[in-house]
mmCIF file of C-alpha atoms in Angstrom:
data_model
loop_
_atom_site.group_PDB
_atom_site.id
_atom_site.type_symbol
_atom_site.label_atom_id
_atom_site.label_comp_id
_atom_site.label_asym_id
_atom_site.label_seq_id
_atom_site.Cartn_x
_atom_site.Cartn_y
_atom_site.Cartn_z
ATOM 1 C CA MET A 1 48.016 -14.976 66.595
ATOM 2 C CA SER A 2 48.677 -12.454 64.320
ATOM 3 C CA ASP A 3 50.822 -11.468 61.529
ATOM 4 C CA SER A 4 54.251 -9.642 62.971
ATOM 5 C CA LYS A 5 55.524 -6.865 61.289
ATOM 6 C CA LYS A 6 59.351 -6.369 62.539
ATOM 7 C CA ASN A 7 62.194 -8.843 62.531
ATOM 8 C CA ALA A 8 60.435 -11.835 63.511
ATOM 9 C CA PRO A 9 58.651 -14.686 62.873
ATOM 10 C CA LYS A 10 55.432 -14.064 60.148
ATOM 11 C CA ARG A 11 52.882 -14.998 62.311
ATOM 12 C CA ARG A 12 53.269 -14.712 66.576
ATOM 13 C CA PHE A 13 50.844 -15.305 68.961
ATOM 14 C CA GLU A 14 48.468 -12.303 69.853
ATOM 15 C CA GLU A 15 50.884 -12.412 73.603
ATOM 16 C CA PHE A 16 53.926 -11.590 72.105
ATOM 17 C CA SER A 17 53.072 -9.348 69.044
ATOM 18 C CA ASN A 18 54.971 -6.527 70.339
ATOM 19 C CA ALA A 19 57.961 -8.598 72.799
ATOM 20 C CA ASN A 20 61.260 -7.718 71.490
ATOM 21 C CA ASP A 21 62.538 -9.178 68.729
ATOM 22 C CA TRP A 22 64.262 -13.276 68.429
ATOM 23 C CA GLU A 23 67.942 -13.039 69.122
ATOM 24 C CA GLN A 24 70.602 -14.516 67.089
ATOM 25 C CA ARG A 25 72.152 -17.215 69.030
ATOM 26 C CA LYS A 26 74.791 -20.654 68.289
ATOM 27 C CA LEU A 27 72.854 -23.906 69.919
ATOM 28 C CA GLY A 28 75.740 -24.213 72.668
ATOM 29 C CA GLU A 29 74.864 -21.233 74.239
ATOM 30 C CA LEU A 30 71.704 -22.601 75.074
ATOM 31 C CA ALA A 31 72.394 -26.375 75.349
ATOM 32 C CA ASP A 32 74.879 -28.827 76.377
ATOM 33 C CA ILE A 33 76.385 -30.932 73.225
ATOM 34 C CA VAL A 34 76.565 -34.884 74.777
ATOM 35 C CA GLY A 35 77.660 -37.673 72.409
ATOM 36 C CA GLY A 36 77.202 -41.447 73.121
ATOM 37 C CA GLY A 37 79.100 -44.638 73.609
ATOM 38 C CA THR A 38 78.821 -48.674 73.000
ATOM 39 C CA PRO A 39 80.402 -50.926 76.295
ATOM 40 C CA SER A 40 82.249 -53.892 74.513
ATOM 41 C CA THR A 41 79.791 -56.435 73.478
ATOM 42 C CA LEU A 42 81.955 -58.968 74.558
ATOM 43 C CA ASN A 43 81.318 -58.432 78.490
ATOM 44 C CA ASP A 44 78.172 -59.866 79.410
ATOM 45 C CA GLU A 45 78.240 -57.732 82.601
ATOM 46 C CA TYR A 46 77.578 -54.864 80.596
ATOM 47 C CA TRP A 47 74.382 -55.548 79.093
ATOM 48 C CA ASN A 48 70.780 -56.570 80.032
ATOM 49 C CA GLY A 49 70.532 -54.184 82.700
ATOM 50 C CA ASP A 50 68.119 -51.780 83.374
ATOM 51 C CA ILE A 51 69.532 -48.732 81.863
ATOM 52 C CA ASP A 52 68.236 -47.512 78.537
ATOM 53 C CA TRP A 53 70.268 -47.705 75.915
ATOM 54 C CA TYR A 54 69.343 -46.011 71.801
ATOM 55 C CA PHE A 55 70.925 -46.512 68.458
ATOM 56 C CA PRO A 56 69.737 -44.567 65.707
ATOM 57 C CA ALA A 57 68.294 -47.084 63.627
ATOM 58 C CA GLU A 58 65.631 -46.992 66.436
ATOM 59 C CA ILE A 59 64.871 -43.128 66.095
ATOM 60 C CA ASP A 60 62.097 -43.282 63.738
ATOM 61 C CA ASP A 61 58.326 -41.246 63.503
ATOM 62 C CA GLN A 62 57.935 -41.362 67.283
ATOM 63 C CA ILE A 63 57.928 -38.162 69.078
ATOM 64 C CA TYR A 64 59.465 -39.360 72.570
ATOM 65 C CA VAL A 65 60.912 -42.466 73.239
ATOM 66 C CA PHE A 66 60.413 -44.410 76.640
ATOM 67 C CA GLY A 67 62.583 -47.591 76.341
ATOM 68 C CA SER A 68 65.086 -48.542 74.342
ATOM 69 C CA GLN A 69 65.639 -52.061 72.976
ATOM 70 C CA LYS A 70 68.476 -52.855 74.506
ATOM 71 C CA LYS A 71 70.185 -52.305 78.251
ATOM 72 C CA ILE A 72 72.997 -51.726 79.484
ATOM 73 C CA THR A 73 74.109 -51.902 83.043
ATOM 74 C CA GLN A 74 75.958 -49.197 85.631
ATOM 75 C CA LYS A 75 78.557 -50.930 84.899
ATOM 76 C CA GLY A 76 78.880 -50.580 81.544
ATOM 77 C CA LEU A 77 77.582 -46.581 81.686
ATOM 78 C CA GLU A 78 80.920 -46.846 84.120
ATOM 79 C CA LYS A 79 82.830 -48.811 81.244
ATOM 80 C CA SER A 80 82.287 -46.805 78.218
ATOM 81 C CA SER A 81 81.681 -43.111 77.493
ATOM 82 C CA ALA A 82 78.058 -43.450 77.423
ATOM 83 C CA LYS A 83 77.069 -40.446 79.279
ATOM 84 C CA ILE A 84 73.000 -40.972 81.266
ATOM 85 C CA LEU A 85 70.828 -38.304 79.811
ATOM 86 C CA PRO A 86 67.688 -36.210 81.642
ATOM 87 C CA VAL A 87 64.176 -36.504 80.839
ATOM 88 C CA GLY A 88 63.169 -33.523 77.556
ATOM 89 C CA SER A 89 66.895 -34.360 76.527
ATOM 90 C CA VAL A 90 66.201 -34.195 72.351
ATOM 91 C CA LEU A 91 67.959 -37.071 70.889
ATOM 92 C CA PHE A 92 70.038 -36.418 67.381
ATOM 93 C CA THR A 93 71.695 -39.201 65.340
ATOM 94 C CA SER A 94 74.459 -37.907 63.920
ATOM 95 C CA ARG A 95 76.217 -40.418 62.058
ATOM 96 C CA ALA A 96 74.617 -42.783 58.542
ATOM 97 C CA GLY A 97 71.812 -40.736 58.580
ATOM 98 C CA ILE A 98 72.000 -37.368 60.392
ATOM 99 C CA GLY A 99 69.009 -35.866 61.173
ATOM 100 C CA LYS A 100 66.464 -37.971 62.959
ATOM 101 C CA THR A 101 65.268 -36.946 66.218
ATOM 102 C CA ALA A 102 63.175 -37.557 69.646
ATOM 103 C CA ILE A 103 62.780 -36.138 72.777
ATOM 104 C CA LEU A 104 63.668 -38.379 75.368
ATOM 105 C CA GLY A 105 60.225 -39.053 77.941
ATOM 106 C CA LYS A 106 62.652 -41.576 80.828
ATOM 107 C CA GLU A 107 66.619 -40.804 81.085
ATOM 108 C CA GLY A 108 69.053 -43.038 79.536
ATOM 109 C CA ALA A 109 72.214 -43.068 77.680
ATOM 110 C CA THR A 110 72.871 -43.649 73.486
ATOM 111 C CA ASN A 111 75.650 -45.122 71.220
ATOM 112 C CA GLN A 112 78.237 -42.660 69.847
ATOM 113 C CA GLY A 113 75.598 -42.592 66.799
ATOM 114 C CA PHE A 114 74.574 -39.166 68.668
ATOM 115 C CA GLN A 115 74.924 -36.101 69.328
ATOM 116 C CA SER A 116 72.374 -35.285 72.025
ATOM 117 C CA ILE A 117 70.992 -31.615 72.935
ATOM 118 C CA LEU A 118 70.266 -31.336 76.165
ATOM 119 C CA PRO A 119 68.580 -27.340 76.838
ATOM 120 C CA TYR A 120 69.105 -25.263 79.375
ATOM 121 C CA ARG A 121 66.312 -24.974 81.765
ATOM 122 C CA ASP A 122 66.034 -21.319 81.646
ATOM 123 C CA THR A 123 66.801 -20.850 78.087
ATOM 124 C CA LEU A 124 65.227 -23.365 75.492
ATOM 125 C CA ASP A 125 62.589 -25.013 75.550
ATOM 126 C CA SER A 126 62.849 -29.138 74.436
ATOM 127 C CA TYR A 127 59.684 -29.173 71.918
ATOM 128 C CA PHE A 128 60.655 -25.461 70.606
ATOM 129 C CA ILE A 129 64.229 -27.578 69.084
ATOM 130 C CA PHE A 130 62.530 -30.718 68.513
ATOM 131 C CA SER A 131 60.290 -28.140 66.089
ATOM 132 C CA LEU A 132 63.166 -27.429 63.887
ATOM 133 C CA THR A 133 64.139 -30.832 63.742
ATOM 134 C CA HIS A 134 64.468 -29.812 59.657
ATOM 135 C CA GLU A 135 66.908 -26.936 60.507
ATOM 136 C CA LEU A 136 69.040 -29.617 62.683
ATOM 137 C CA LYS A 137 69.487 -32.159 59.952
ATOM 138 C CA ARG A 138 70.174 -29.952 57.480
ATOM 139 C CA TYR A 139 72.756 -28.525 59.608
ATOM 140 C CA GLY A 140 74.065 -31.490 60.030
ATOM 141 C CA GLU A 141 73.869 -33.115 56.424
ATOM 142 C CA ILE A 142 75.820 -29.779 55.161
ATOM 143 C CA THR A 143 78.102 -29.337 58.266
ATOM 144 C CA GLY A 144 78.838 -32.613 58.653
ATOM 145 C CA ALA A 145 81.830 -34.415 57.031
ATOM 146 C CA GLY A 146 83.671 -38.301 57.224
ATOM 147 C CA SER A 147 85.476 -40.358 54.113
ATOM 148 C CA THR A 148 83.281 -43.356 54.812
ATOM 149 C CA PHE A 149 80.482 -41.909 56.035
ATOM 150 C CA VAL A 150 79.764 -38.493 56.880
ATOM 151 C CA GLU A 151 79.472 -37.145 60.778
ATOM 152 C CA VAL A 152 78.475 -33.860 62.699
ATOM 153 C CA SER A 153 80.695 -33.398 65.574
ATOM 154 C CA GLY A 154 79.206 -31.984 68.951
ATOM 155 C CA LYS A 155 81.750 -29.075 67.926
ATOM 156 C CA GLN A 156 80.053 -28.371 65.057
ATOM 157 C CA LEU A 157 76.870 -28.700 66.588
ATOM 158 C CA THR A 158 77.298 -26.378 69.005
ATOM 159 C CA GLN A 159 78.276 -23.677 66.450
ATOM 160 C CA MET A 160 74.505 -23.573 64.839
ATOM 161 C CA PRO A 161 73.437 -20.604 64.742
ATOM 162 C CA ILE A 162 70.086 -20.122 65.936
ATOM 163 C CA LEU A 163 67.052 -17.466 66.118
ATOM 164 C CA VAL A 164 65.242 -17.983 69.859
ATOM 165 C CA PRO A 165 62.654 -15.571 71.081
ATOM 166 C CA ASN A 166 62.064 -15.350 75.541
ATOM 167 C CA LEU A 167 61.301 -18.857 76.922
ATOM 168 C CA LYS A 168 58.006 -18.497 77.077
ATOM 169 C CA GLU A 169 57.181 -17.624 73.788
ATOM 170 C CA GLN A 170 59.333 -20.981 72.734
ATOM 171 C CA GLN A 171 57.481 -22.977 75.275
ATOM 172 C CA LYS A 172 54.016 -21.510 73.737
ATOM 173 C CA ILE A 173 55.314 -22.502 70.631
ATOM 174 C CA GLY A 174 56.625 -25.316 71.649
ATOM 175 C CA THR A 175 52.688 -26.645 73.341
ATOM 176 C CA PHE A 176 51.445 -25.875 69.317
ATOM 177 C CA PHE A 177 53.142 -28.407 67.734
ATOM 178 C CA LYS A 178 53.065 -30.451 70.474
ATOM 179 C CA GLN A 179 49.155 -30.331 69.661
ATOM 180 C CA LEU A 180 49.501 -30.636 65.980
ATOM 181 C CA ASP A 181 52.289 -33.355 66.423
ATOM 182 C CA ASN A 182 49.651 -35.423 68.816
ATOM 183 C CA THR A 183 46.899 -34.887 66.232
ATOM 184 C CA ILE A 184 49.228 -35.874 62.914
ATOM 185 C CA ALA A 185 50.194 -38.993 65.710
ATOM 186 C CA LEU A 186 46.647 -40.082 66.308
ATOM 187 C CA HIS A 187 45.615 -39.281 62.382
ATOM 188 C CA GLN A 188 48.818 -41.405 61.260
ATOM 189 C CA ARG A 189 47.599 -44.664 64.417
ATOM 190 C CA LYS A 190 44.308 -44.279 63.250
ATOM 191 C CA LEU A 191 45.801 -44.504 59.349
ATOM 192 C CA GLU A 192 47.937 -48.001 60.039
ATOM 193 C CA LYS A 193 44.919 -49.456 61.798
ATOM 194 C CA ILE A 194 42.533 -49.185 59.029
ATOM 195 C CA LYS A 195 45.473 -50.651 56.914
ATOM 196 C CA ALA A 196 46.441 -53.506 58.888
ATOM 197 C CA LEU A 197 42.364 -54.602 58.749
ATOM 198 C CA LYS A 198 42.814 -53.789 55.280
ATOM 199 C CA THR A 199 45.602 -56.617 54.885
ATOM 200 C CA ALA A 200 43.888 -59.429 57.662
ATOM 201 C CA TYR A 201 40.777 -59.273 55.226
ATOM 202 C CA LEU A 202 42.932 -59.915 52.446
ATOM 203 C CA SER A 203 44.830 -62.810 53.631
ATOM 204 C CA GLU A 204 41.287 -64.104 55.252
ATOM 205 C CA MET A 205 39.171 -63.616 52.193
ATOM 206 C CA PHE A 206 41.663 -64.950 49.283
ATOM 207 C CA PRO A 207 42.507 -68.801 49.861
ATOM 208 C CA ALA A 208 45.727 -69.927 51.638
ATOM 209 C CA GLU A 209 48.981 -71.793 48.949
ATOM 210 C CA GLY A 210 46.994 -74.970 48.738
ATOM 211 C CA GLU A 211 43.663 -74.262 49.492
ATOM 212 C CA SER A 212 40.383 -74.404 47.568
ATOM 213 C CA LYS A 213 38.452 -71.253 49.704
ATOM 214 C CA PRO A 214 39.222 -68.796 52.113
ATOM 215 C CA LYS A 215 38.710 -68.441 55.595
ATOM 216 C CA ARG A 216 36.067 -65.504 55.546
ATOM 217 C CA ARG A 217 33.217 -65.674 52.488
ATOM 218 C CA PHE A 218 29.754 -63.937 52.288
ATOM 219 C CA ALA A 219 26.523 -65.676 53.083
ATOM 220 C CA GLY A 220 25.530 -67.919 49.991
ATOM 221 C CA PHE A 221 29.214 -69.382 48.872
ATOM 222 C CA THR A 222 30.028 -72.117 49.179
ATOM 223 C CA ASP A 223 31.823 -73.642 46.060
ATOM 224 C CA ASP A 224 35.701 -73.594 45.431
ATOM 225 C CA TRP A 225 37.275 -71.359 43.833
ATOM 226 C CA GLU A 226 39.031 -72.607 40.443
ATOM 227 C CA GLN A 227 42.381 -72.531 39.507
ATOM 228 C CA ARG A 228 43.348 -70.921 36.540
ATOM 229 C CA LYS A 229 46.306 -69.033 34.698
ATOM 230 C CA LEU A 230 45.453 -65.294 33.773
ATOM 231 C CA GLY A 231 46.141 -66.356 30.448
ATOM 232 C CA GLU A 232 42.517 -67.478 29.955
ATOM 233 C CA VAL A 233 40.289 -65.300 31.667
ATOM 234 C CA LEU A 234 41.508 -62.257 29.736
ATOM 235 C CA ASP A 235 40.497 -61.057 26.521
ATOM 236 C CA ASN A 236 43.911 -58.245 25.449
ATOM 237 C CA GLN A 237 46.764 -56.642 26.819
ATOM 238 C CA TYR A 238 48.722 -53.726 26.154
ATOM 239 C CA ASN A 239 51.612 -51.966 26.830
ATOM 240 C CA GLY A 240 52.727 -48.674 25.180
ATOM 241 C CA GLN A 241 55.944 -47.410 23.602
ATOM 242 C CA THR A 242 57.616 -43.794 24.581
ATOM 243 C CA PRO A 243 57.684 -41.205 21.469
ATOM 244 C CA SER A 244 60.586 -39.643 20.458
ATOM 245 C CA ARG A 245 62.454 -37.341 23.399
ATOM 246 C CA GLU A 246 64.041 -35.479 20.616
ATOM 247 C CA ASN A 247 61.110 -34.036 18.902
ATOM 248 C CA ASP A 248 59.201 -31.218 21.449
ATOM 249 C CA THR A 249 56.549 -31.733 19.079
ATOM 250 C CA PHE A 250 55.200 -34.634 20.233
ATOM 251 C CA TRP A 251 55.885 -33.666 23.763
ATOM 252 C CA LYS A 252 53.781 -31.027 26.314
ATOM 253 C CA GLY A 253 50.346 -31.774 24.787
ATOM 254 C CA SER A 254 47.333 -32.001 26.324
ATOM 255 C CA ILE A 255 46.841 -36.049 26.238
ATOM 256 C CA ASN A 256 48.226 -38.378 29.819
ATOM 257 C CA TRP A 257 50.973 -40.359 29.404
ATOM 258 C CA LEU A 258 51.698 -42.580 31.998
ATOM 259 C CA SER A 259 54.373 -44.265 33.187
ATOM 260 C CA SER A 260 55.155 -47.289 35.930
ATOM 261 C CA GLY A 261 56.846 -44.740 38.622
ATOM 262 C CA GLU A 262 53.916 -43.575 38.392
ATOM 263 C CA LEU A 263 51.727 -46.404 39.363
ATOM 264 C CA ASN A 264 50.596 -45.816 42.640
ATOM 265 C CA ARG A 265 48.381 -48.908 44.028
ATOM 266 C CA ALA A 266 45.349 -47.276 43.911
ATOM 267 C CA VAL A 267 43.481 -45.201 41.510
ATOM 268 C CA VAL A 268 45.657 -43.055 39.419
ATOM 269 C CA SER A 269 44.347 -39.988 38.177
ATOM 270 C CA GLU A 270 46.561 -37.868 36.729
ATOM 271 C CA THR A 271 50.015 -38.062 34.767
ATOM 272 C CA ILE A 272 53.285 -36.042 35.213
ATOM 273 C CA GLU A 273 53.784 -35.741 31.608
ATOM 274 C CA LYS A 274 51.300 -35.013 28.625
ATOM 275 C CA ILE A 275 51.964 -36.010 24.720
ATOM 276 C CA THR A 276 50.489 -34.132 21.476
ATOM 277 C CA LYS A 277 48.752 -36.161 18.931
ATOM 278 C CA ALA A 278 51.645 -36.536 16.695
ATOM 279 C CA GLY A 279 53.496 -37.697 19.442
ATOM 280 C CA GLN A 280 50.580 -40.481 20.015
ATOM 281 C CA VAL A 281 50.808 -41.374 16.069
ATOM 282 C CA SER A 282 54.325 -41.430 16.292
ATOM 283 C CA ALA A 283 54.427 -44.428 19.050
ATOM 284 C CA ASN A 284 51.272 -45.766 17.527
ATOM 285 C CA LEU A 285 49.517 -45.606 21.039
ATOM 286 C CA LYS A 286 46.299 -46.591 22.085
ATOM 287 C CA MET A 287 44.325 -44.803 24.215
ATOM 288 C CA ILE A 288 42.950 -46.726 27.468
ATOM 289 C CA SER A 289 39.801 -46.461 29.534
ATOM 290 C CA LYS A 290 39.999 -45.185 32.456
ATOM 291 C CA GLY A 291 38.842 -48.389 34.802
ATOM 292 C CA THR A 292 41.697 -50.575 33.650
ATOM 293 C CA PHE A 293 44.047 -52.319 35.277
ATOM 294 C CA VAL A 294 47.269 -51.398 34.232
ATOM 295 C CA LEU A 295 50.696 -53.333 35.840
ATOM 296 C CA ALA A 296 54.154 -52.488 36.240
ATOM 297 C CA ILE A 297 56.598 -55.036 33.725
ATOM 298 C CA THR A 298 60.306 -53.360 34.129
ATOM 299 C CA GLY A 299 62.240 -53.278 36.997
ATOM 300 C CA LEU A 300 60.756 -55.079 39.081
ATOM 301 C CA GLU A 301 63.635 -56.572 40.896
ATOM 302 C CA ALA A 302 63.394 -53.455 43.299
ATOM 303 C CA ALA A 303 61.233 -53.806 45.920
ATOM 304 C CA GLY A 304 59.811 -50.194 45.963
ATOM 305 C CA THR A 305 58.552 -50.778 41.619
ATOM 306 C CA ARG A 306 57.587 -54.506 41.965
ATOM 307 C CA GLY A 307 54.159 -55.196 42.774
ATOM 308 C CA ASN A 308 53.513 -52.543 41.328
ATOM 309 C CA CYS A 309 49.973 -51.889 39.716
ATOM 310 C CA ALA A 310 47.395 -48.888 39.243
ATOM 311 C CA ILE A 311 43.121 -48.597 38.273
ATOM 312 C CA LEU A 312 43.190 -46.239 36.243
ATOM 313 C CA GLY A 313 40.775 -43.125 36.875
ATOM 314 C CA VAL A 314 41.498 -41.083 33.607
ATOM 315 C CA ASP A 315 42.237 -41.915 29.861
ATOM 316 C CA THR A 316 45.299 -41.981 29.140
ATOM 317 C CA THR A 317 48.409 -43.658 26.808
ATOM 318 C CA LEU A 318 51.279 -45.793 28.201
ATOM 319 C CA ASN A 319 54.709 -46.074 28.563
ATOM 320 C CA GLN A 320 56.775 -49.334 27.043
ATOM 321 C CA SER A 321 57.146 -50.114 31.398
ATOM 322 C CA CYS A 322 53.611 -50.767 31.957
ATOM 323 C CA MET A 323 50.134 -52.830 31.007
ATOM 324 C CA ALA A 324 47.285 -53.421 30.225
ATOM 325 C CA LEU A 325 45.079 -55.782 31.144
ATOM 326 C CA PHE A 326 41.638 -56.341 29.942
ATOM 327 C CA PRO A 327 39.855 -59.379 31.875
ATOM 328 C CA ASN A 328 37.256 -60.836 29.927
ATOM 329 C CA GLU A 329 34.075 -59.466 32.491
ATOM 330 C CA LYS A 330 32.499 -62.675 32.662
ATOM 331 C CA LYS A 331 35.137 -64.707 34.149
ATOM 332 C CA LEU A 332 37.172 -62.292 36.103
ATOM 333 C CA ASP A 333 36.068 -58.379 37.451
ATOM 334 C CA PRO A 334 38.876 -55.796 36.632
ATOM 335 C CA SER A 335 38.544 -54.353 40.449
ATOM 336 C CA PHE A 336 39.132 -58.271 41.636
ATOM 337 C CA LEU A 337 41.881 -58.823 39.292
ATOM 338 C CA PHE A 338 43.199 -55.278 40.852
ATOM 339 C CA GLN A 339 42.854 -56.282 44.564
ATOM 340 C CA TRP A 340 44.331 -59.709 43.570
ATOM 341 C CA TYR A 341 47.108 -58.455 42.196
ATOM 342 C CA ARG A 342 48.208 -55.970 45.326
ATOM 343 C CA LYS A 343 48.188 -58.336 47.545
ATOM 344 C CA VAL A 344 50.248 -60.989 45.283
ATOM 345 C CA GLY A 345 52.324 -58.535 43.412
ATOM 346 C CA GLU A 346 55.338 -58.537 45.306
ATOM 347 C CA GLU A 347 55.639 -62.261 45.619
ATOM 348 C CA TYR A 348 55.183 -63.040 41.846
ATOM 349 C CA GLY A 349 57.566 -60.203 41.166
ATOM 350 C CA ILE A 350 59.914 -61.942 42.723
ATOM 351 C CA ARG A 351 59.181 -66.216 41.656
ATOM 352 C CA TYR A 352 57.463 -65.082 37.521
ATOM 353 C CA THR A 353 59.336 -62.063 36.552
ATOM 354 C CA GLN A 354 63.003 -63.029 34.183
ATOM 355 C CA GLY A 355 66.282 -61.588 33.491
ATOM 356 C CA THR A 356 69.198 -61.435 34.420
ATOM 357 C CA LYS A 357 70.443 -57.498 35.454
ATOM 358 C CA GLN A 358 66.535 -56.271 34.854
ATOM 359 C CA GLN A 359 63.729 -58.440 36.058
ATOM 360 C CA SER A 360 60.894 -57.958 33.958
ATOM 361 C CA TYR A 361 57.301 -59.624 32.641
ATOM 362 C CA ASN A 362 55.956 -59.522 29.255
ATOM 363 C CA ALA A 363 53.096 -60.675 27.694
ATOM 364 C CA GLU A 364 53.571 -64.657 28.293
ATOM 365 C CA LEU A 365 54.554 -64.440 31.222
ATOM 366 C CA ILE A 366 51.732 -62.758 32.429
ATOM 367 C CA LYS A 367 49.437 -64.942 30.532
ATOM 368 C CA ILE A 368 51.078 -67.986 32.762
ATOM 369 C CA LEU A 369 50.391 -66.163 36.126
ATOM 370 C CA PRO A 370 48.384 -68.648 38.444
ATOM 371 C CA ILE A 371 44.685 -67.067 39.886
ATOM 372 C CA LYS A 372 42.035 -68.924 42.099
ATOM 373 C CA LEU A 373 38.739 -67.175 41.233
ATOM 374 C CA PRO A 374 35.632 -67.669 42.674
ATOM 375 C CA ARG A 375 32.154 -66.709 40.163
ATOM 376 C CA VAL A 376 32.325 -63.218 39.197
ATOM 377 C CA ASN A 377 29.242 -62.457 41.540
ATOM 378 C CA GLU A 378 31.166 -63.379 44.296
ATOM 379 C CA GLN A 379 34.143 -61.404 43.297
ATOM 380 C CA LYS A 380 32.502 -58.612 42.758
ATOM 381 C CA GLN A 381 30.838 -58.850 46.483
ATOM 382 C CA ILE A 382 34.260 -58.927 47.690
ATOM 383 C CA VAL A 383 36.026 -56.036 46.017
ATOM 384 C CA GLU A 384 32.617 -54.100 46.909
ATOM 385 C CA PHE A 385 33.471 -54.428 50.493
ATOM 386 C CA LEU A 386 37.641 -54.257 50.186
ATOM 387 C CA GLY A 387 36.561 -50.748 48.307
ATOM 388 C CA LYS A 388 34.862 -49.289 50.271
ATOM 389 C CA LEU A 389 38.012 -50.030 52.968
ATOM 390 C CA ASP A 390 40.153 -48.448 50.601
ATOM 391 C CA ASN A 391 38.126 -45.270 50.456
ATOM 392 C CA THR A 392 38.085 -44.802 54.111
ATOM 393 C CA ILE A 393 42.131 -45.299 53.843
ATOM 394 C CA THR A 394 42.187 -42.769 51.170
ATOM 395 C CA LEU A 395 40.330 -40.116 53.470
ATOM 396 C CA HIS A 396 42.983 -40.917 55.934
ATOM 397 C CA GLN A 397 45.457 -40.275 53.676
ATOM 398 C CA ARG A 398 43.911 -37.250 52.579
ATOM 399 C CA LYS A 399 43.647 -35.957 56.043
ATOM 400 C CA LEU A 400 47.480 -36.666 57.302
ATOM 401 C CA LYS A 401 48.641 -35.340 54.067
ATOM 402 C CA LYS A 402 46.405 -32.055 55.551
ATOM 403 C CA LEU A 403 47.115 -31.826 58.872
ATOM 404 C CA GLN A 404 51.362 -32.094 57.379
ATOM 405 C CA ASN A 405 50.590 -29.978 54.832
ATOM 406 C CA ILE A 406 49.541 -27.197 57.481
ATOM 407 C CA LYS A 407 51.837 -28.113 60.497
ATOM 408 C CA LYS A 408 54.929 -27.494 56.996
ATOM 409 C CA ALA A 409 52.770 -23.979 56.920
ATOM 410 C CA TYR A 410 53.013 -23.240 60.277
ATOM 411 C CA LEU A 411 57.023 -24.221 60.671
ATOM 412 C CA ASN A 412 57.690 -21.426 57.595
ATOM 413 C CA GLU A 413 55.721 -18.885 59.269
ATOM 414 C CA MET A 414 56.447 -19.431 63.288
ATOM 415 C CA PHE A 415 60.004 -19.515 62.951
ATOM 416 C CA ILE A 416 62.202 -16.858 61.039
#
């Protein structure tokens, strides 16, 4: 690749470095835009046929789609505004979540929640336009209208301005991003596989409800796990406060200050905000040491917050929505506490929290949470094993993030 000095992308394949500038066109000049439809659900003759029929909710992170969840018959197709779309069509969700895309790997039809892009073979490459998903989404969101929900029409989509090179350069760019997307998808699958493996091990290495022993165990351990209350195996608990926001001298210092929104169910290695020594003193905040287990105690009515926790990777102060737990290390290993809570946190956040509008824990509620424990030496073996899986997951997450950032950079430099 070479850097272009003309009215073209910053980065261009060498063989096109002296090619013509990219041309300003409208999407409707390069492709047909085709809507969809739904056969009557009251007529059984229209359904369970052999024609793929897509609806927006089934379009997610996949690149190609080769089969829909629901099928319609030829009669259903004829009695609705659905149309057969050829292989290579780019499905584009046009309402209630504008901008999800996928390429048809097998001909099919869609419901009315799509405005699909059918590229003209001599002017537009399918993967080139698919790679512009972010631009299609942005255009649809800006242009779309509606009182009940925002929708972009086929007519509006035909007017979308687009800069394009000749077809050969489009195909080269499309092939490049296809290879990059395939690599990203491969790493995503690897990550999902190791996460599923971790979930399976968690299920088997902790006793099921009503059981006193797990299904899977390290050699040499045969004793029943002991049913305890969390308060019986803790030495202390602590939650923090927020220094006054009205006093600028309390903020933008060098002391870490952690909020519950930053608990990532992993290791927290930095905090978004910092406070000053004066801020720490004003709120009487203790410094909590690296390696401590912390959980979210307020706002647990939200599924995304419920069960949030972390192990501190830095010394930090806490806000009032975070609680640090200090186990009696003769009875409970801190890392075992972390692995256990990641497993049960969602369920416990529903069963044991209190509050009408906002579901929360307090120190007394946390003390009564039930926990089954083996001896500490078995706890340590369990967390060593699970910790290795966590490290592998983190490694795959970093690789995936790096690839996604690379793609983002290339999209910036290879399109205008």
